[in-house]
Amino acid sequence: MSNFSKYNPLVYTVKGLCRVCYTCVRECPVKAIKIINGQAEIIDERCIACGNCVIVCSQGAKTYYSSIEKVENILSNNRQKILCVAPSFAAEFSVIDDYKIFVGMAKVLGFDLVTEVSFGADLVAQAYKNVFENEKIKSVITSDCPAIVNYIKQYHPELVEFLAPIVSPAIAIAKVLKEKYGEDSQLVFVGPCVAKKAESNSFDENLTFSELRIMFENHKIGSENVEKLEFDKPISGQGAFFPVNHGLLKSIDKTEGFGNGEVITAEGKTKFREAIQEFENGVLKNQHLELLCCDGCIEGPGMSVKGGKLVKRMKISEYVKSKLNNLDEKEWEREKKEYSDIDLSRTFTANDQRLPEPSIEEIETVLVSMGKIQDKDMLNCGACGYETCKAYASAVVEGLAETEMCLPYAIEKLHKSNEELHLSNKQLSDTKSALKQSEKLASMGQLSAGIAHELNNPLGIITLYSSILKDELSAKSEIFGDIEIINEQAARCKTIVEGLLNFARKNKVNLKEVNIVDFIKKSFKSFVKPDNIDLEFNCELDNTIVSIDSEQMMQAITNIEKNAVDAMPNGGKLSVNIKDKGDDFIIEITDTGEGIAKENLEKIFTPFFTTKSMNKGTGLGLPLVYGIIKMHKGKINVKSNNDLKQGSLGTTFIITLPK
Ligand code: SF4
Ligand code: SF4
């Protein structure tokens, strides 16, 4: 459930703007930000409304509830409207050299009265003094900052009893204004703070300075031609110092704490947490802690002017000094006395949001899952938004972070996915080209069958009659040579046609168990091995019985072996290796010939492609091999090198077949 149900949510992520840089995760003092659906979302119940995330997000993806519409509604009704201004206005509107112009602008906007919160600080300072002196409190935490109060209630609930039981200056002035101007008057607070919006119901609405600026712009109200007006009563004194460090103490003229100890002031998201931790651990005993969440309210998330802290501080000092110089002390004291009976007491209730501490084992399990096993793996780079890998792993266990937030881990995962993708792509492209090849072969097969069928008979007749003519003619005849050429070429055509028919017929296999060692040895007898070629055969299979169509496979293997021999006219080595590959086995046929040129490697299984001379190759041998291997549900790949600079020359056909 939201801590700030009135606003629901008070601080939130603008959908779609978050670029997941983890800057806000890093800057959130209570780890209230989690990556959900690719956006850094705020976990409402953990948020203390400090507004740090709003300040640090360069994308404008973190913002807070806008009160502009509600204030416009207030301004449009007939009841008395009072604007109550936090003293840091002097830093926000520093270009307006006279504060009376600012008051005039607020009145043009529609406020009947414009008052200062600092009179509330004057009363609160006095109330602190009374409580501490009368009750002899030794250890105490004071803060006007609602984010600090939220932090203690949510993350150090045991320290709630040490919070000074006095309301903030804003609540104090709201009580005064209601008493002075009537319960029916409507109060609007304006200041630098987002957490103030949800501090109490004392005000009808709470604006930030940034929102007030927008309203001035919307109503086209500038500093020119505006009547200079004094703030309305009650007049305030040193309380105007409270937005800066030691401010509240200055307003009661204190440099030492209450009780015996020193006052320790801490401001900013790291220092205030350290101070509270030390206070809880007992390192800071009998101390008065004064805390601010931002680097002083002048750096609050509702300031539209960022940075320039020293200048802002100077502007506030200048404003307060000039104010004190003109202070009507009698009237100030009189008003303080008049409202001294207002009840400024307050109690706080713990709202424990701590999560159970993860065990060492749980943290280690997360670290190991991200490959963080040794000390050197703990980069502690902070890219995830957590200071150390262990703090981050702990947040993962607590459900506040995801393992994907670790940049080195995500990059490694990305690399792996990339490699897998690359592999799948390669497999896909191999399958695609195999499919293309199969389609090509299938249509080639149909075409071949048709052409071969038509050519076979006329070719038979040409061969027959040219043979008869050749037999009948004397070798001395003038046309004997011509007839001989006709007969030879017709015979060659017949060989091609037979090859085509053979190629077209290969559409099914008849698998039988065969001893592959005997089979390969038999294949060596199907060609004439020149003396200058060495033959080498090696089989690594434990079980040499495999299922193949021995007739077709013999055709395929001998085809490759014959090509290998043809590729080594000057001698070399032909080796056949059989290897085991799980359910498959691999036949590697390697020659040490001249190799195949890269540009031809892709085409060698294309029908009619040949690099052999006219009478030597039909270009149907390797397509036939390809078809036979595919029908065995196998794969065929070729590796070849024809460039001596790249290593030894030669070609290897790698045939993978199911056993
Ligand atoms: S700072 Fe936070 S909200 Fe802004 S882009 Fe980065 S992760 Fe998103
Ligand atoms: S407002 Fe503060 S506590 Fe809330 S999410 Fe942002 S940084 Fe965290």
mmCIF file of C-alpha atoms in Angstrom, residues 7 9-10 12 54 63-72 75 83 92-93 102 109 111 188-197 205-219 301-306:
data_model
loop_
_atom_site.group_PDB
_atom_site.id
_atom_site.type_symbol
_atom_site.label_atom_id
_atom_site.label_comp_id
_atom_site.label_asym_id
_atom_site.label_seq_id
_atom_site.Cartn_x
_atom_site.Cartn_y
_atom_site.Cartn_z
ATOM 1 C CA TYR A 7 -1.443 11.312 -3.784
ATOM 2 C CA PRO A 9 1.532 7.834 -6.200
ATOM 3 C CA LEU A 10 3.461 10.850 -4.952
ATOM 4 C CA TYR A 12 6.394 8.034 -10.033
ATOM 5 C CA VAL A 54 13.533 13.275 -9.726
ATOM 6 C CA THR A 63 8.373 13.106 -11.552
ATOM 7 C CA TYR A 64 5.975 13.865 -8.722
ATOM 8 C CA TYR A 65 2.295 14.534 -8.246
ATOM 9 C CA SER A 66 1.316 17.953 -9.627
ATOM 10 C CA SER A 67 -0.805 20.144 -7.353
ATOM 11 C CA ILE A 68 -1.319 22.887 -9.945
ATOM 12 C CA GLU A 69 -4.859 21.893 -10.918
ATOM 13 C CA LYS A 70 -6.034 21.709 -7.314
ATOM 14 C CA VAL A 71 -4.487 25.093 -6.486
ATOM 15 C CA GLU A 72 -6.164 26.608 -9.570
ATOM 16 C CA LEU A 75 -7.938 30.188 -6.445
ATOM 17 C CA LEU A 83 -0.077 31.305 0.374
ATOM 18 C CA GLU A 92 14.611 30.081 -5.992
ATOM 19 C CA PHE A 93 13.489 33.575 -7.069
ATOM 20 C CA PHE A 102 7.492 38.207 -5.341
ATOM 21 C CA LEU A 109 -2.061 35.129 -9.068
ATOM 22 C CA PHE A 111 -3.855 34.795 -3.173
ATOM 23 C CA VAL A 188 -1.464 26.606 0.233
ATOM 24 C CA PHE A 189 2.142 25.828 1.094
ATOM 25 C CA VAL A 190 4.946 26.495 -1.393
ATOM 26 C CA GLY A 191 8.484 25.215 -0.941
ATOM 27 C CA PRO A 192 11.353 23.194 -2.382
ATOM 28 C CA CYS A 193 10.186 19.841 -1.052
ATOM 29 C CA VAL A 194 8.225 16.957 -2.575
ATOM 30 C CA ALA A 195 7.851 15.067 0.723
ATOM 31 C CA LYS A 196 6.078 18.125 2.205
ATOM 32 C CA LYS A 197 3.096 17.364 -0.029
ATOM 33 C CA GLU A 205 -2.585 21.894 -1.044
ATOM 34 C CA ASN A 206 1.214 21.953 -1.320
ATOM 35 C CA LEU A 207 3.078 23.431 -4.269
ATOM 36 C CA THR A 208 6.747 23.205 -5.123
ATOM 37 C CA PHE A 209 8.581 26.302 -6.310
ATOM 38 C CA SER A 210 8.817 24.698 -9.772
ATOM 39 C CA GLU A 211 5.016 24.389 -9.850
ATOM 40 C CA LEU A 212 4.554 27.992 -8.692
ATOM 41 C CA ARG A 213 6.844 29.129 -11.519
ATOM 42 C CA ILE A 214 4.685 27.218 -14.009
ATOM 43 C CA MET A 215 1.584 28.910 -12.600
ATOM 44 C CA PHE A 216 3.201 32.356 -12.945
ATOM 45 C CA GLU A 217 4.076 31.479 -16.553
ATOM 46 C CA ASN A 218 0.602 30.090 -17.314
ATOM 47 C CA HIS A 219 -0.948 33.321 -16.012
ATOM 48 C CA PRO A 301 13.685 18.471 -5.766
ATOM 49 C CA GLY A 302 11.019 21.175 -5.994
ATOM 50 C CA MET A 303 13.599 23.903 -6.707
ATOM 51 C CA SER A 304 13.736 24.697 -10.403
ATOM 52 C CA VAL A 305 17.188 26.244 -10.017
ATOM 53 C CA LYS A 306 19.722 23.392 -9.694
#
